PDB file of C-alpha atoms in Angstrom:
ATOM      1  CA  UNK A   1     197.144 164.635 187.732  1.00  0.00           C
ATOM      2  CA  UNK A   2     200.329 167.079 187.542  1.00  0.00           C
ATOM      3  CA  UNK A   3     201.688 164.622 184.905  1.00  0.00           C
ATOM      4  CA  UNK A   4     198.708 164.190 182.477  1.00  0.00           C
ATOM      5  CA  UNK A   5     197.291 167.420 182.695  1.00  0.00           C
ATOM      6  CA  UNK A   6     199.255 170.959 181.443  1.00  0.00           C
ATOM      7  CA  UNK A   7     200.095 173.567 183.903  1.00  0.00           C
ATOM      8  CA  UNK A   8     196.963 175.621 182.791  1.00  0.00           C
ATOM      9  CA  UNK A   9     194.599 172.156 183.102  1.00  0.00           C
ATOM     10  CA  UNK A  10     195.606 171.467 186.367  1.00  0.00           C
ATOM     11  CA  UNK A  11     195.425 175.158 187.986  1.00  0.00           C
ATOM     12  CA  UNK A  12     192.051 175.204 186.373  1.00  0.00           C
ATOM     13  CA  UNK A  13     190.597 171.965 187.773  1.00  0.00           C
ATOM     14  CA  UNK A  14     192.956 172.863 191.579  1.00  0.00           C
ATOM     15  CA  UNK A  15     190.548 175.762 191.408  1.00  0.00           C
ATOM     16  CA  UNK A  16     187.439 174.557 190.791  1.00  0.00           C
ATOM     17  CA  UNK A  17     187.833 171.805 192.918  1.00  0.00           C
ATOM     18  CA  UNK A  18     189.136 173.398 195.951  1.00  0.00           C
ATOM     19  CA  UNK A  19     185.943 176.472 195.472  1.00  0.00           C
ATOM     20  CA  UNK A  20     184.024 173.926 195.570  1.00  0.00           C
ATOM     21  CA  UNK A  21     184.865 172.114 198.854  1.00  0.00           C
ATOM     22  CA  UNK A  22     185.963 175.645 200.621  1.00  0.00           C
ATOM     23  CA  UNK A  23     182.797 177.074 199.771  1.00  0.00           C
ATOM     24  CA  UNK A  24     180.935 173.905 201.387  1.00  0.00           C
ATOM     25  CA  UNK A  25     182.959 173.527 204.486  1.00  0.00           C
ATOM     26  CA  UNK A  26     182.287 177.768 205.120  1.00  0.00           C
ATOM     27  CA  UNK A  27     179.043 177.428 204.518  1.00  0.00           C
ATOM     28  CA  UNK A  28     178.448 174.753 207.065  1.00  0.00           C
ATOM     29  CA  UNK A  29     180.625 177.309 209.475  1.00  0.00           C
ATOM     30  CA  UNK A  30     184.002 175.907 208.949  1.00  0.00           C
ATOM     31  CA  UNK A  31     187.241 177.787 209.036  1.00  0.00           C
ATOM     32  CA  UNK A  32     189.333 176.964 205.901  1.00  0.00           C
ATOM     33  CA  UNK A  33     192.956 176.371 207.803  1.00  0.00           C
ATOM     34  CA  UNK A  34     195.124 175.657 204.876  1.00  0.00           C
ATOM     35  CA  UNK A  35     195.576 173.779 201.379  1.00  0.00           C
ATOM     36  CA  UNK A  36     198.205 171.618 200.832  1.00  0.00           C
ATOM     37  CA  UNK A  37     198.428 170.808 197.376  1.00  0.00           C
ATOM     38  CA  UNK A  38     194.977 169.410 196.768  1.00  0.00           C
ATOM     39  CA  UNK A  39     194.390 168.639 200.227  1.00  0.00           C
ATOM     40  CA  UNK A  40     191.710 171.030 201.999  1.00  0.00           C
ATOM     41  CA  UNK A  41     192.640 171.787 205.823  1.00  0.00           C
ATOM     42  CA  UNK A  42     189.280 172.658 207.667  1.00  0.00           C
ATOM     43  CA  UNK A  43     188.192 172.981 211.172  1.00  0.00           C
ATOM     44  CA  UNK A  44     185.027 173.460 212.895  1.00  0.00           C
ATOM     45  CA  UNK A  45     184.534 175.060 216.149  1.00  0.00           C
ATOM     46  CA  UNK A  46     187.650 177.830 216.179  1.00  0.00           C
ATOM     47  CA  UNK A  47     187.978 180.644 216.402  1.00  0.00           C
ATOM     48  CA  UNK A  48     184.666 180.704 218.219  1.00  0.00           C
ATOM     49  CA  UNK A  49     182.887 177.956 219.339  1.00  0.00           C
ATOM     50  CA  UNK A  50     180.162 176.183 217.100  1.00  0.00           C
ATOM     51  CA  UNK A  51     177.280 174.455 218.219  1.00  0.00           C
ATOM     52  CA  UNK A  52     176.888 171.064 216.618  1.00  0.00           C
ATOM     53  CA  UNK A  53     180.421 171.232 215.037  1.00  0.00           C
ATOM     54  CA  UNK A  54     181.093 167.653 214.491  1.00  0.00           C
ATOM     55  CA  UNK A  55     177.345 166.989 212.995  1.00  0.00           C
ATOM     56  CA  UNK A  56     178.189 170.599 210.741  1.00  0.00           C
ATOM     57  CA  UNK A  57     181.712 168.626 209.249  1.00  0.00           C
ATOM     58  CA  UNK A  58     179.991 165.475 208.485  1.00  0.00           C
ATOM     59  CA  UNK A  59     177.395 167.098 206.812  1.00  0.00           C
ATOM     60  CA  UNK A  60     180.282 168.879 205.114  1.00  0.00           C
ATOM     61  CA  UNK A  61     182.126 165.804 204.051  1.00  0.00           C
ATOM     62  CA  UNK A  62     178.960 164.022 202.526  1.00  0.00           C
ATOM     63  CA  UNK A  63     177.995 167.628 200.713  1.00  0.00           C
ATOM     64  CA  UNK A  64     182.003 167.424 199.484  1.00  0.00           C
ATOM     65  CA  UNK A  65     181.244 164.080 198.157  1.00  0.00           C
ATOM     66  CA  UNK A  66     178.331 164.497 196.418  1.00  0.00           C
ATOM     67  CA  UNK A  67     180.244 168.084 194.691  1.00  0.00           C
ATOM     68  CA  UNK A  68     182.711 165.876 193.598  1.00  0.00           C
ATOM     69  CA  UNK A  69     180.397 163.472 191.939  1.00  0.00           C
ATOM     70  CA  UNK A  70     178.449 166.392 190.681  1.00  0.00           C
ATOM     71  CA  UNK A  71     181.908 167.626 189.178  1.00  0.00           C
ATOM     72  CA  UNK A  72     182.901 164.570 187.859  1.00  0.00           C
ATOM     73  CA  UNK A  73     179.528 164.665 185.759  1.00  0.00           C
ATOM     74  CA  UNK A  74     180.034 168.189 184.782  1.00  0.00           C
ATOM     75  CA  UNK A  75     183.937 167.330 183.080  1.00  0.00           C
ATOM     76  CA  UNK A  76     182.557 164.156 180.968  1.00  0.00           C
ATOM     77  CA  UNK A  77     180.305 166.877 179.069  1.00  0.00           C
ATOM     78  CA  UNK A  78     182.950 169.232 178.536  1.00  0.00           C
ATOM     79  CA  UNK A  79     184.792 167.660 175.093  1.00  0.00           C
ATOM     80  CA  UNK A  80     186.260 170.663 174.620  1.00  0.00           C
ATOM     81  CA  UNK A  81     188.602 170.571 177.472  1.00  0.00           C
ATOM     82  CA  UNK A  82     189.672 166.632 177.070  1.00  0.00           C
ATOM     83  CA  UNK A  83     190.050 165.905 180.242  1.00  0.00           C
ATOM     84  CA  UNK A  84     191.783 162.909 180.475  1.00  0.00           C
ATOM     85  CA  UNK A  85     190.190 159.705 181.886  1.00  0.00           C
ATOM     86  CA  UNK A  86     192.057 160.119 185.292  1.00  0.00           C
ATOM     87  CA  UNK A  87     189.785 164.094 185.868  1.00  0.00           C
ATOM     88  CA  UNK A  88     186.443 162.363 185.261  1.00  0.00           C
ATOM     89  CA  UNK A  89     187.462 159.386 188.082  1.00  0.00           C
ATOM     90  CA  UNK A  90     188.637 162.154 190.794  1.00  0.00           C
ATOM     91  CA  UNK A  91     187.535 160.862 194.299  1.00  0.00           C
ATOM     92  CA  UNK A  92     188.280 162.560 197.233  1.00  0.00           C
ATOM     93  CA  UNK A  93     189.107 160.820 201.023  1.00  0.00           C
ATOM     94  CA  UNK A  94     188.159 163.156 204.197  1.00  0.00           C
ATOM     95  CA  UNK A  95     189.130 162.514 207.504  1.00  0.00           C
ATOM     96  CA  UNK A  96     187.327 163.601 210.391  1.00  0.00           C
ATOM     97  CA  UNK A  97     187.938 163.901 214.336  1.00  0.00           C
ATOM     98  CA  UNK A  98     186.491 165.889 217.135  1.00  0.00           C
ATOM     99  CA  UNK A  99     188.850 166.813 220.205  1.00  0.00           C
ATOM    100  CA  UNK A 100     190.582 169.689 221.585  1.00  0.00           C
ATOM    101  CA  UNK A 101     193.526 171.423 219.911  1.00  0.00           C
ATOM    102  CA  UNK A 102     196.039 173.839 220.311  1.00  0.00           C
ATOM    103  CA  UNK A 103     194.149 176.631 218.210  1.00  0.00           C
ATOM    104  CA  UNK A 104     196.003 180.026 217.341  1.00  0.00           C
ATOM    105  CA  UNK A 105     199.105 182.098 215.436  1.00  0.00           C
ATOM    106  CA  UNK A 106     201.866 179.838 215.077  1.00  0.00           C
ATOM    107  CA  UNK A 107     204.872 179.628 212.823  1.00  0.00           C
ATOM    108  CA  UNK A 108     208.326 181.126 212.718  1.00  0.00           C
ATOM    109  CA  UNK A 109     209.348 184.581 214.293  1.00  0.00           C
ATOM    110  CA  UNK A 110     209.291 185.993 210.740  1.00  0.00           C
ATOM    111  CA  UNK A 111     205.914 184.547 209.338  1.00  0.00           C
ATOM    112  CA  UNK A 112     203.070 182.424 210.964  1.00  0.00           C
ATOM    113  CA  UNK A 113     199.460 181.438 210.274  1.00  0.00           C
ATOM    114  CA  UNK A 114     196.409 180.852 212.049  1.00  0.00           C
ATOM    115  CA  UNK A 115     196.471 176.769 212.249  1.00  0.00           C
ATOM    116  CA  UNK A 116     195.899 174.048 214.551  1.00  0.00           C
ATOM    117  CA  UNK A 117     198.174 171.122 216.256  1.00  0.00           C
ATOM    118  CA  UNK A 118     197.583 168.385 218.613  1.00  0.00           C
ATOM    119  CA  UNK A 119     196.668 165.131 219.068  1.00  0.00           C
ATOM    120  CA  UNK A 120     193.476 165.218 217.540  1.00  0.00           C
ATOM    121  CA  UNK A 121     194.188 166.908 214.545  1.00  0.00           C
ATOM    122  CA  UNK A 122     196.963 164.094 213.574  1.00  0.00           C
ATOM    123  CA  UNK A 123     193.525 161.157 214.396  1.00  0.00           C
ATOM    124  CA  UNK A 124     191.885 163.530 212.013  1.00  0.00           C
ATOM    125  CA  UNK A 125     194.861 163.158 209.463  1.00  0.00           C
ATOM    126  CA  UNK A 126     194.966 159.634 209.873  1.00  0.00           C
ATOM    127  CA  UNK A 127     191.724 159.134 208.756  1.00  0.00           C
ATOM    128  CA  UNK A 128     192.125 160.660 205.912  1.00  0.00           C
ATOM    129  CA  UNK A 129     194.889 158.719 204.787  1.00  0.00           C
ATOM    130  CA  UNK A 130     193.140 155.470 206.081  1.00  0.00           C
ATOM    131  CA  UNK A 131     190.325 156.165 204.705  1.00  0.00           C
ATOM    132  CA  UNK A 132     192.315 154.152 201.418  1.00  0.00           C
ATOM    133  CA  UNK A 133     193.164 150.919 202.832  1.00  0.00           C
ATOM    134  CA  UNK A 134     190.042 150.411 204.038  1.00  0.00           C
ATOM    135  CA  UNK A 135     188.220 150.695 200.469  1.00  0.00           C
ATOM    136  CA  UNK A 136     185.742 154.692 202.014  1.00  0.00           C
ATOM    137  CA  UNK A 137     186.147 158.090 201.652  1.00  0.00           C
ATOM    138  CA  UNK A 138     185.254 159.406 203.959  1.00  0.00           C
ATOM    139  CA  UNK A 139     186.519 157.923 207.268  1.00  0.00           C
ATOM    140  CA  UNK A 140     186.004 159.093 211.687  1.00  0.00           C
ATOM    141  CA  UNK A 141     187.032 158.653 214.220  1.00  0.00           C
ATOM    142  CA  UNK A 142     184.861 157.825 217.286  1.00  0.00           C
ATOM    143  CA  UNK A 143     185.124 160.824 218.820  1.00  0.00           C
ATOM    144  CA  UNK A 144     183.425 162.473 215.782  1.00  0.00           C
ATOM    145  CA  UNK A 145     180.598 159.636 215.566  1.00  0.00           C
ATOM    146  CA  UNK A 146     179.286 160.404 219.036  1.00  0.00           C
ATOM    147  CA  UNK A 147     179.212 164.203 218.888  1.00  0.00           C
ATOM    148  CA  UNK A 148     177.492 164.308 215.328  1.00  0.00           C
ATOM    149  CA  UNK A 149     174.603 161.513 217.022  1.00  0.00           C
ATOM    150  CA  UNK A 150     174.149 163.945 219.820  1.00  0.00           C
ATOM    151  CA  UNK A 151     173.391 166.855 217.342  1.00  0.00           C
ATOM    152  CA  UNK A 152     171.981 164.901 214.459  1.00  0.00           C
ATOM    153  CA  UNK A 153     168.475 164.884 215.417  1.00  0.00           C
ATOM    154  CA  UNK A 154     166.881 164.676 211.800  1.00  0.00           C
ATOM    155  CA  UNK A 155     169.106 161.681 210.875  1.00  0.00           C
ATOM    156  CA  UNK A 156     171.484 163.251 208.281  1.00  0.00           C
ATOM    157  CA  UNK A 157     174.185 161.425 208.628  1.00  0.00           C
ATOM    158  CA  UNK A 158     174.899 157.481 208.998  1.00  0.00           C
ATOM    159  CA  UNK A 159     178.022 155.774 210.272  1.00  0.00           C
ATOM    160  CA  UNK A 160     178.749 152.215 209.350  1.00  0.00           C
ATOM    161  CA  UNK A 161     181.203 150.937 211.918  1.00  0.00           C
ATOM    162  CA  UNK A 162     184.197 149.685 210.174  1.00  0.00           C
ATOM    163  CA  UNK A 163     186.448 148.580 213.168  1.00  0.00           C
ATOM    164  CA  UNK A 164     189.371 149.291 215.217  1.00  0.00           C
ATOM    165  CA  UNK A 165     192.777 150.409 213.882  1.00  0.00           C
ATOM    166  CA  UNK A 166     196.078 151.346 215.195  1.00  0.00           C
ATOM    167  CA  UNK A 167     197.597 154.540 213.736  1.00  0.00           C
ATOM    168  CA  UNK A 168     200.979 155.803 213.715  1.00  0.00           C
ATOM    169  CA  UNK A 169     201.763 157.749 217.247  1.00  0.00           C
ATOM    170  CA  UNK A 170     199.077 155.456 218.618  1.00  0.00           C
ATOM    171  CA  UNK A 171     199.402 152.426 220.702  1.00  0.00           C
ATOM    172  CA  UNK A 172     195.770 151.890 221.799  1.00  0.00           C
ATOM    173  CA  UNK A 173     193.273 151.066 218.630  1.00  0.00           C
ATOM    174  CA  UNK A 174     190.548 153.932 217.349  1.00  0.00           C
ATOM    175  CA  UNK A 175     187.006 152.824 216.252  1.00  0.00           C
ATOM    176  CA  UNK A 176     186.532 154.022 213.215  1.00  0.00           C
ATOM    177  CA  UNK A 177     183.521 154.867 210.925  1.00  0.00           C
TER     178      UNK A 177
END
């Protein structure tokens, strides 16, 4: 993108595209952790707790998905702006886990932010970057499949099972979805 778009192109399109999937994951009572680059950093469930937190990010990542196709649409009728072929394909890959994490103010003695670490959050990372080789985009781990189905009770969200993988720092296999 940062090479076939100009420095105002791609701030505009950053922007639009990262409202659009911070506004979804608040309103489905997500805490926007970070951004890096065009990567949105979410969690559900801190700083307080949140009832149905795993169900509340899937339905976040399908609403993100559909906002992307929504956006896609919405670039192919603006001629004036030209977006180049590469805008009107953007796809996005989530990655979602459910576990506990190290929650809180961390950083350097000089300057810190309100993030997360642990075990679960690198699964969650994983996913995301998964998600790729195995043709989704939006990829869970187990974890995150059984706590949405015990919430989910008006069916909004379906898993298709896609297997087991071994991730980097891991030396058992995940289930994924």
């Amino acid at each position: 993108f940062s090479e076939k778009l100009s420095a105002t192109q791609l701030v505009e399109l950053m922007n639009e595209y990262l409202t659009a999937c911070t506004d979804i994951v608040q309103a489905e009572g997500g805490t926007l952790d970070k951004f890096i680059g065009d990567a949105v950093v979410a969690m559900y469930g801190a700083p307080l707790a949140l009832p149905g937190h795993a169900q509340r990010a899937c339905v976040a990542a399908l609403r993100v998905q559909k906002r992307c196709a929504e956006l896609r649409e919405k670039w192919r009728h603006e001629p004036q702006k030209n977006w180049p072929e590469i805008v009107l394909k953007l796809q996005t890959r989530i990655g979602l886990n459910t576990g506990r994490a190290v929650v809180g103010n961390m950083g350097s003695e000089t300057r810190f932010s309100y993030t997360m670490m642990g075990d679960t959050v690198n699964l969650a990372a994983r996913m995301e970057s998964g998600a790729k080789a195995w043709g989704v985009y939006t990829m869970c781990a187990d974890p995150t499949r059984r706590a949405c189905e015990e919430t989910d009770l008006e069916g909004q969200v379906v898993f298709r099972e896609l297997g087991r993988v071994v991730v980097k720092g891991r030396t058992a296999p995940v289930p994924i979805h």
